[in-house]
Amino acid sequence: MKPIAQNTKGLFGISALHFLNDLFPSFLPALMPRLVQSLSLSYSQAGLVNMVFGCFHFITQPVAGYLSDKQKKPYFALWSPLLTAAGVLLLPLSVNYAMLLALTGVMSLGTALFHPQGHAIAGAVAPKGSLAFYIAIMAAGGNFGFSLSPLFAVFLVEKLGATWMPIVMVPLAASIYAIRNTLPTDISISHDHAERAGSAPTPPTPQPSFTEIFGKVLRVSGWIIFLAVLRDTTSQGIRLFMPLLIQERGGSLAMGGSMLFSFTVAGMFSSLISGKLADRFGKLRVVLVLLIMVPFLLFPAVRLGGIASLVLFVIGGACLNASTPITTAIAQEGNPEARAIASSLSMGISWGIGNIMSYPIGRLGDYIGLETTVALVSLLPWFVFPLIALNRLRLRRRH
């Protein structure tokens, strides 16, 4: 077996692949106005497309994580961005609603296959004591692509047109081929395991079944997964409905788009800082501080207007998103033999549920008003307090 790739080389490779993969999924909301017009869709049909995207992640990411943990080669992380891009770049060519849903499924499958193994690779190449920081850097690559995605979509539509958009697959495939040698040749062993085991690799052990691994990860890390669900439900609710609230108050679409761009970029930089702090001062401690701060920032951001609202919204979003790499690191540390499936639950499942919860949040907005609903969503992170208390009670009973 060849040794694991050098830390920085492997980290660069998986971060670049994360950028390429996440450069495409946000094409969907950017292209939705065009699709609604060309296919004569209702708003409920448009909303169902986003819900399908979230449901697909909810279903496929744990399976993808299980399959990734059984692999020694980084095939999913390497080539799934091509699947993501293929589904996205063909979206404008949809001739009916069924084709649109099918292509959304292809896009969802690609990104669902990438993320569990991608985060597992980031954990595998991380030296001891730097897990959260390495995952944060890898996440920053994806956040950067995610923030550029809507702008890139508009650029391609205007410069290439819908018919020629799939040609982007050619430079994408060339980029992936160039990156392939930066990744570890064996992703089944982490640096941390290698240090504890010495120079000799541990002998292979029988692989437990999917249900056994899934159950173990839930028992060990169910509390941090639920915490991630709270965070991602808050994030998705704010991202989706805050621009609508801005428009309801007389703001422009450009103002809402600029706020979302600032929200994403701030989250990218804050995750790098929080990852380093978590490795130094303790992961759970940093997560709690971040989530406690979020409602103090987002609640007044919803109630206020003008520049104060923008500043509070961006800072609150930065604190919210900064917790993402830390919760993934906590889940991986609790399940070192199942890094990919732990990542799929702490990121993929939570993100999928956050998307699915957008529908009931929207329904609530129809009944009690959008401003009140978004304000309530901003308070969700405070449910972390009873969650942590229940987890500590569970641990005390076990001991």
Coordinates of C-alpha atoms in Angstrom, one line a residue:
M1 CA 0.0 0.0 0.0
K2 CA 1.3 3.4 -0.9
P3 CA 1.5 6.0 1.9
I4 CA -1.2 8.6 2.3
A5 CA -0.6 11.7 0.2
Q6 CA 1.1 14.7 1.9
N7 CA -1.2 16.7 4.0
T8 CA -1.3 19.9 1.9
K9 CA -1.3 18.1 -1.4
G10 CA -4.3 16.0 -0.5
L11 CA -6.1 18.9 1.1
F12 CA -5.6 21.0 -2.0
G13 CA -6.9 18.3 -4.2
I14 CA -10.1 17.6 -2.3
S15 CA -10.7 21.3 -1.7
A16 CA -10.4 22.0 -5.5
L17 CA -12.8 19.1 -6.2
H18 CA -15.3 20.5 -3.7
F19 CA -15.1 23.9 -5.4
L20 CA -15.8 22.3 -8.8
N21 CA -18.7 20.2 -7.5
D22 CA -20.4 23.1 -5.6
L23 CA -19.9 25.4 -8.5
F24 CA -23.0 23.9 -10.1
P25 CA -25.9 23.0 -7.7
S26 CA -26.9 26.7 -7.2
F27 CA -27.6 26.9 -10.9
L28 CA -31.1 25.6 -10.0
P29 CA -32.4 28.6 -8.2
A30 CA -30.6 30.9 -10.6
L31 CA -32.2 29.2 -13.6
M32 CA -35.6 28.6 -12.0
P33 CA -37.3 31.9 -13.4
R34 CA -36.3 30.8 -16.9
L35 CA -37.6 27.2 -16.3
V36 CA -40.8 28.5 -14.8
Q37 CA -41.4 30.6 -17.9
S38 CA -40.4 28.0 -20.5
L39 CA -42.3 25.1 -18.9
S40 CA -45.2 27.1 -17.6
L41 CA -44.7 25.9 -14.1
S42 CA -46.6 26.9 -11.0
Y43 CA -44.8 28.2 -7.9
S44 CA -45.7 24.9 -6.1
Q45 CA -44.1 22.9 -8.9
A46 CA -41.0 25.1 -8.7
G47 CA -40.9 24.5 -4.9
L48 CA -41.3 20.8 -5.4
V49 CA -38.1 20.7 -7.5
N50 CA -36.1 22.1 -4.6
M51 CA -37.8 19.6 -2.2
V52 CA -36.9 16.7 -4.5
F53 CA -33.3 18.0 -4.3
G54 CA -33.4 17.9 -0.5
C55 CA -35.2 14.5 -0.3
F56 CA -32.7 12.9 -2.7
H57 CA -29.9 14.0 -0.3
F58 CA -31.8 12.7 2.7
I59 CA -32.1 9.3 1.1
T60 CA -28.9 8.8 -0.8
Q61 CA -26.2 10.4 1.4
P62 CA -26.1 7.7 4.1
V63 CA -25.9 5.0 1.5
A64 CA -23.1 6.9 -0.3
G65 CA -21.3 7.3 3.0
Y66 CA -21.5 3.6 3.7
L67 CA -20.2 2.7 0.2
S68 CA -17.4 5.3 0.5
D69 CA -16.2 3.8 3.8
K70 CA -15.9 0.4 2.1
Q71 CA -13.8 1.8 -0.7
K72 CA -10.0 2.4 -0.6
K73 CA -10.0 4.5 -3.8
P74 CA -11.4 8.0 -4.0
Y75 CA -13.6 7.3 -7.1
F76 CA -16.7 9.0 -5.8
A77 CA -14.9 12.2 -4.9
L78 CA -13.1 12.3 -8.2
W79 CA -15.8 11.7 -10.7
S80 CA -19.1 12.6 -9.1
P81 CA -18.7 16.3 -9.9
L82 CA -19.1 15.3 -13.6
L83 CA -22.5 13.8 -12.7
T84 CA -23.5 17.0 -10.8
A85 CA -22.5 19.2 -13.7
A86 CA -24.2 17.0 -16.3
G87 CA -27.6 17.3 -14.5
V88 CA -27.2 21.0 -14.0
L89 CA -26.0 22.0 -17.5
L90 CA -28.8 20.1 -19.2
L91 CA -31.5 21.7 -17.0
P92 CA -32.2 24.5 -19.6
L93 CA -32.8 21.9 -22.2
S94 CA -35.7 20.3 -20.3
V95 CA -38.7 19.8 -22.6
N96 CA -41.2 18.9 -19.8
Y97 CA -41.6 18.8 -16.0
A98 CA -40.7 15.1 -15.8
M99 CA -37.3 15.8 -17.5
L100 CA -36.6 18.6 -15.2
L101 CA -37.2 16.4 -12.1
A102 CA -35.1 13.6 -13.6
L103 CA -32.2 16.0 -14.3
T104 CA -32.6 17.4 -10.7
G105 CA -32.2 13.8 -9.5
V106 CA -29.0 13.4 -11.6
M107 CA -27.6 16.5 -10.1
S108 CA -28.6 15.5 -6.6
L109 CA -27.0 12.0 -7.0
G110 CA -23.7 13.6 -8.1
T111 CA -23.4 15.9 -5.1
A112 CA -24.7 13.2 -2.7
L113 CA -22.0 10.9 -3.9
F114 CA -19.3 13.5 -3.5
H115 CA -19.8 15.0 -0.1
P116 CA -19.5 12.0 2.3
Q117 CA -16.2 10.7 0.6
G118 CA -14.9 14.2 0.2
H119 CA -15.2 15.0 3.9
A120 CA -13.8 11.6 4.8
I121 CA -10.7 12.3 2.6
A122 CA -10.3 15.7 4.4
G123 CA -10.4 13.9 7.7
A124 CA -8.0 11.1 6.5
V125 CA -5.2 13.5 5.4
A126 CA -5.6 15.8 8.5
P127 CA -2.7 15.4 11.0
K128 CA -3.6 14.9 14.6
G129 CA -5.0 18.0 16.2
S130 CA -6.0 19.7 13.0
L131 CA -9.2 17.8 12.0
A132 CA -11.6 20.7 12.3
F133 CA -9.3 23.1 10.5
Y134 CA -8.7 20.7 7.6
I135 CA -12.4 20.1 7.2
A136 CA -13.0 23.9 7.3
I137 CA -10.5 24.5 4.5
M138 CA -12.2 21.7 2.4
A139 CA -15.6 23.3 3.2
A140 CA -14.3 26.7 2.2
G141 CA -13.5 25.4 -1.3
G142 CA -17.2 24.3 -1.7
N143 CA -18.5 27.6 -0.2
F144 CA -16.5 29.6 -2.7
G145 CA -17.9 27.6 -5.6
F146 CA -21.4 27.8 -4.1
S147 CA -21.1 31.6 -3.8
L148 CA -20.0 31.9 -7.4
S149 CA -22.6 29.4 -8.8
P150 CA -25.5 31.8 -9.5
L151 CA -23.1 34.3 -11.2
F152 CA -21.6 31.5 -13.2
A153 CA -25.0 30.3 -14.3
V154 CA -26.1 33.7 -15.6
F155 CA -22.7 34.1 -17.3
L156 CA -23.1 30.8 -19.2
V157 CA -26.7 31.4 -20.2
E158 CA -25.8 34.9 -21.6
K159 CA -22.5 33.9 -23.3
L160 CA -23.1 30.3 -24.5
G161 CA -26.9 29.9 -24.4
A162 CA -28.7 26.9 -23.2
T163 CA -27.7 24.7 -26.2
W164 CA -24.0 25.1 -25.7
M165 CA -23.8 25.0 -21.9
P166 CA -23.0 21.2 -21.7
I167 CA -19.6 22.0 -23.4
V168 CA -18.4 23.1 -20.0
M169 CA -18.1 19.4 -19.2
V170 CA -14.9 19.2 -21.3
P171 CA -12.7 21.7 -19.2
L172 CA -14.3 20.2 -16.1
A173 CA -13.2 16.7 -17.0
A174 CA -9.7 18.0 -17.8
S175 CA -9.5 19.7 -14.4
I176 CA -10.5 16.6 -12.5
Y177 CA -8.0 14.5 -14.5
A178 CA -5.3 17.0 -13.5
I179 CA -6.3 16.9 -9.8
R180 CA -6.5 13.1 -9.5
N181 CA -2.9 12.5 -8.4
T182 CA -3.2 14.9 -5.5
L183 CA -5.5 12.6 -3.6
P184 CA -4.5 9.7 -1.3
T185 CA -4.2 6.3 -3.0
D186 CA -5.7 4.7 0.0
I187 CA -8.4 6.6 1.9
S188 CA -9.2 3.8 4.4
I189 CA -6.5 4.8 6.9
S190 CA -6.2 8.3 8.5
H191 CA -2.9 9.9 9.7
D192 CA -4.3 9.6 13.2
H193 CA -4.8 5.9 12.9
A194 CA -1.4 5.4 11.3
E195 CA 0.3 7.2 14.2
R196 CA -1.4 5.1 16.8
A197 CA -0.9 1.8 14.9
G198 CA 2.8 2.5 14.1
S199 CA 4.2 2.0 10.7
A200 CA 2.4 -1.3 10.0
P201 CA -1.2 -1.1 8.8
T202 CA -3.9 -2.8 10.9
P203 CA -5.1 -6.1 9.5
P204 CA -8.5 -6.0 7.7
T205 CA -11.5 -6.8 9.8
P206 CA -15.0 -8.0 8.7
Q207 CA -17.2 -5.1 7.5
P208 CA -20.4 -4.7 9.5
S209 CA -23.6 -4.2 7.6
F210 CA -25.1 -0.8 6.6
T211 CA -27.7 -1.0 9.4
E212 CA -25.1 -1.9 12.0
I213 CA -22.9 1.1 11.1
F214 CA -25.8 3.4 10.7
G215 CA -27.1 2.5 14.1
K216 CA -23.7 2.9 15.7
V217 CA -23.2 6.3 14.2
L218 CA -26.7 7.4 15.4
R219 CA -26.0 6.1 18.9
V220 CA -22.7 7.8 19.2
S221 CA -23.3 11.1 17.3
G222 CA -27.1 11.4 17.1
W223 CA -27.1 14.5 19.3
I224 CA -24.6 16.3 17.1
I225 CA -26.5 15.3 14.0
F226 CA -29.7 16.8 15.5
L227 CA -27.8 19.9 16.3
A228 CA -26.7 20.1 12.7
V229 CA -30.4 19.7 11.6
L230 CA -31.3 22.7 13.8
R231 CA -28.5 24.7 12.2
D232 CA -29.3 23.8 8.6
T233 CA -33.0 24.3 9.0
T234 CA -32.2 27.8 10.3
S235 CA -29.8 28.4 7.5
Q236 CA -32.1 27.2 4.7
G237 CA -35.1 29.1 6.2
I238 CA -33.1 32.3 6.4
R239 CA -31.6 31.9 2.9
L240 CA -34.9 31.2 1.2
F241 CA -37.2 33.6 2.9
M242 CA -35.1 36.6 3.9
P243 CA -34.8 37.8 0.2
L244 CA -38.6 37.4 -0.1
L245 CA -39.0 39.5 3.1
I246 CA -36.6 42.2 1.6
Q247 CA -38.7 42.2 -1.6
E248 CA -41.9 42.4 0.5
R249 CA -40.5 45.5 2.2
G250 CA -39.8 47.2 -1.2
G251 CA -36.3 46.1 -1.7
S252 CA -34.9 44.8 -5.1
L253 CA -34.0 41.4 -6.2
A254 CA -30.4 42.6 -6.5
M255 CA -30.4 43.6 -2.9
G256 CA -31.6 40.1 -1.8
G257 CA -29.0 38.5 -4.0
S258 CA -26.2 40.7 -2.7
M259 CA -27.2 39.8 0.9
L260 CA -27.1 36.1 0.1
F261 CA -23.7 36.4 -1.6
S262 CA -22.4 38.2 1.5
F263 CA -23.9 35.6 3.7
T264 CA -22.1 32.8 1.9
V265 CA -18.7 34.5 1.6
A266 CA -18.8 35.5 5.3
G267 CA -19.6 31.9 6.2
M268 CA -16.6 30.7 4.1
F269 CA -14.1 32.9 5.9
S270 CA -15.7 32.4 9.4
S271 CA -15.5 28.6 9.0
L272 CA -11.7 28.8 8.5
I273 CA -11.4 30.8 11.7
S274 CA -13.7 28.6 13.7
G275 CA -12.0 25.4 12.6
K276 CA -8.7 26.7 13.9
L277 CA -10.3 27.9 17.2
A278 CA -12.1 24.5 17.6
D279 CA -8.9 22.5 17.3
R280 CA -7.3 24.8 20.0
F281 CA -10.1 25.5 22.5
G282 CA -12.4 22.6 22.1
K283 CA -14.9 21.8 19.4
L284 CA -18.1 21.6 21.4
R285 CA -17.2 24.8 23.3
V286 CA -16.8 26.8 20.1
V287 CA -20.0 25.4 18.5
L288 CA -22.0 26.4 21.6
V289 CA -20.6 29.9 21.6
L290 CA -21.4 30.3 17.9
L291 CA -25.0 29.0 18.1
I292 CA -25.7 31.0 21.2
M293 CA -24.7 34.2 19.3
V294 CA -26.8 33.5 16.2
P295 CA -30.3 34.5 17.5
F296 CA -28.9 37.7 19.1
L297 CA -27.8 38.7 15.6
L298 CA -30.4 37.3 13.2
F299 CA -33.5 38.2 15.2
P300 CA -32.8 41.9 15.2
A301 CA -31.6 41.6 11.6
V302 CA -35.2 40.4 10.7
R303 CA -36.9 43.1 12.7
L304 CA -34.7 46.0 11.6
G305 CA -34.1 47.5 8.2
G306 CA -31.4 49.2 6.2
I307 CA -27.6 48.8 6.7
A308 CA -28.0 47.6 10.3
S309 CA -30.1 44.6 9.1
L310 CA -27.5 43.8 6.4
V311 CA -24.6 43.9 8.9
L312 CA -26.3 41.8 11.5
F313 CA -27.6 39.3 8.9
V314 CA -24.1 38.7 7.5
I315 CA -22.4 38.4 10.9
G316 CA -25.2 36.1 12.1
G317 CA -24.9 34.0 9.0
A318 CA -21.1 33.8 9.5
C319 CA -21.6 32.4 13.0
L320 CA -24.2 30.0 11.8
N321 CA -22.2 28.5 9.0
A322 CA -18.9 28.6 11.0
S323 CA -20.3 25.7 13.0
T324 CA -20.6 23.3 10.0
P325 CA -17.0 22.0 9.8
I326 CA -16.9 21.6 13.6
T327 CA -20.0 19.4 13.8
T328 CA -18.6 17.3 11.0
A329 CA -15.3 16.9 12.8
I330 CA -17.1 15.9 16.1
A331 CA -19.1 13.3 14.2
Q332 CA -15.9 11.9 12.5
E333 CA -14.0 11.8 15.8
G334 CA -16.8 9.7 17.3
N335 CA -16.8 7.3 14.4
P336 CA -13.2 7.1 13.0
E337 CA -13.9 3.8 11.2
A338 CA -17.0 5.3 9.4
R339 CA -15.9 8.9 8.6
A340 CA -17.9 9.1 5.4
I341 CA -21.2 7.9 6.8
A342 CA -20.7 10.1 9.8
S343 CA -20.1 13.1 7.5
S344 CA -23.2 12.2 5.4
L345 CA -25.4 12.3 8.5
S346 CA -23.9 15.4 10.1
M347 CA -23.9 17.3 6.7
G348 CA -26.0 15.6 4.0
I349 CA -28.9 14.4 6.1
S350 CA -29.1 17.7 8.1
W351 CA -28.9 19.7 4.9
G352 CA -31.6 17.6 3.2
I353 CA -33.9 18.0 6.2
G354 CA -33.2 21.7 6.2
N355 CA -34.4 21.8 2.5
I356 CA -37.5 19.8 3.3
M357 CA -38.4 22.0 6.3
S358 CA -38.5 25.0 3.9
Y359 CA -42.0 23.8 2.9
P360 CA -43.6 23.9 6.3
I361 CA -41.8 27.1 7.1
G362 CA -43.3 28.6 4.0
R363 CA -46.8 27.3 5.0
L364 CA -46.3 28.9 8.4
G365 CA -45.5 32.2 6.7
D366 CA -48.8 32.1 4.8
Y367 CA -50.6 31.9 8.2
I368 CA -48.8 34.2 10.5
G369 CA -46.8 36.4 8.2
L370 CA -43.3 36.2 6.7
E371 CA -41.6 38.5 9.1
T372 CA -42.8 36.7 12.2
T373 CA -42.0 33.3 10.7
V374 CA -38.4 34.3 9.7
A375 CA -37.9 35.8 13.2
L376 CA -39.0 32.5 14.8
V377 CA -36.7 30.6 12.5
S378 CA -33.8 32.7 13.7
L379 CA -34.4 31.5 17.3
L380 CA -34.1 27.8 16.4
P381 CA -30.3 27.5 17.4
W382 CA -31.3 28.1 21.0
F383 CA -32.8 24.6 21.1
V384 CA -29.2 23.5 21.4
F385 CA -29.5 24.0 25.2
P386 CA -32.0 21.2 25.9
L387 CA -30.2 19.0 23.4
I388 CA -26.9 19.3 25.2
A389 CA -28.6 18.8 28.5
L390 CA -30.3 15.6 27.3
N391 CA -27.0 14.3 25.9
R392 CA -25.1 14.9 29.2
L393 CA -28.0 13.1 31.0
R394 CA -27.6 10.1 28.7
L395 CA -23.9 10.0 29.3
R396 CA -24.3 10.1 33.0
R397 CA -26.8 7.2 32.9
R398 CA -24.4 5.2 30.8
H399 CA -21.6 5.6 33.4

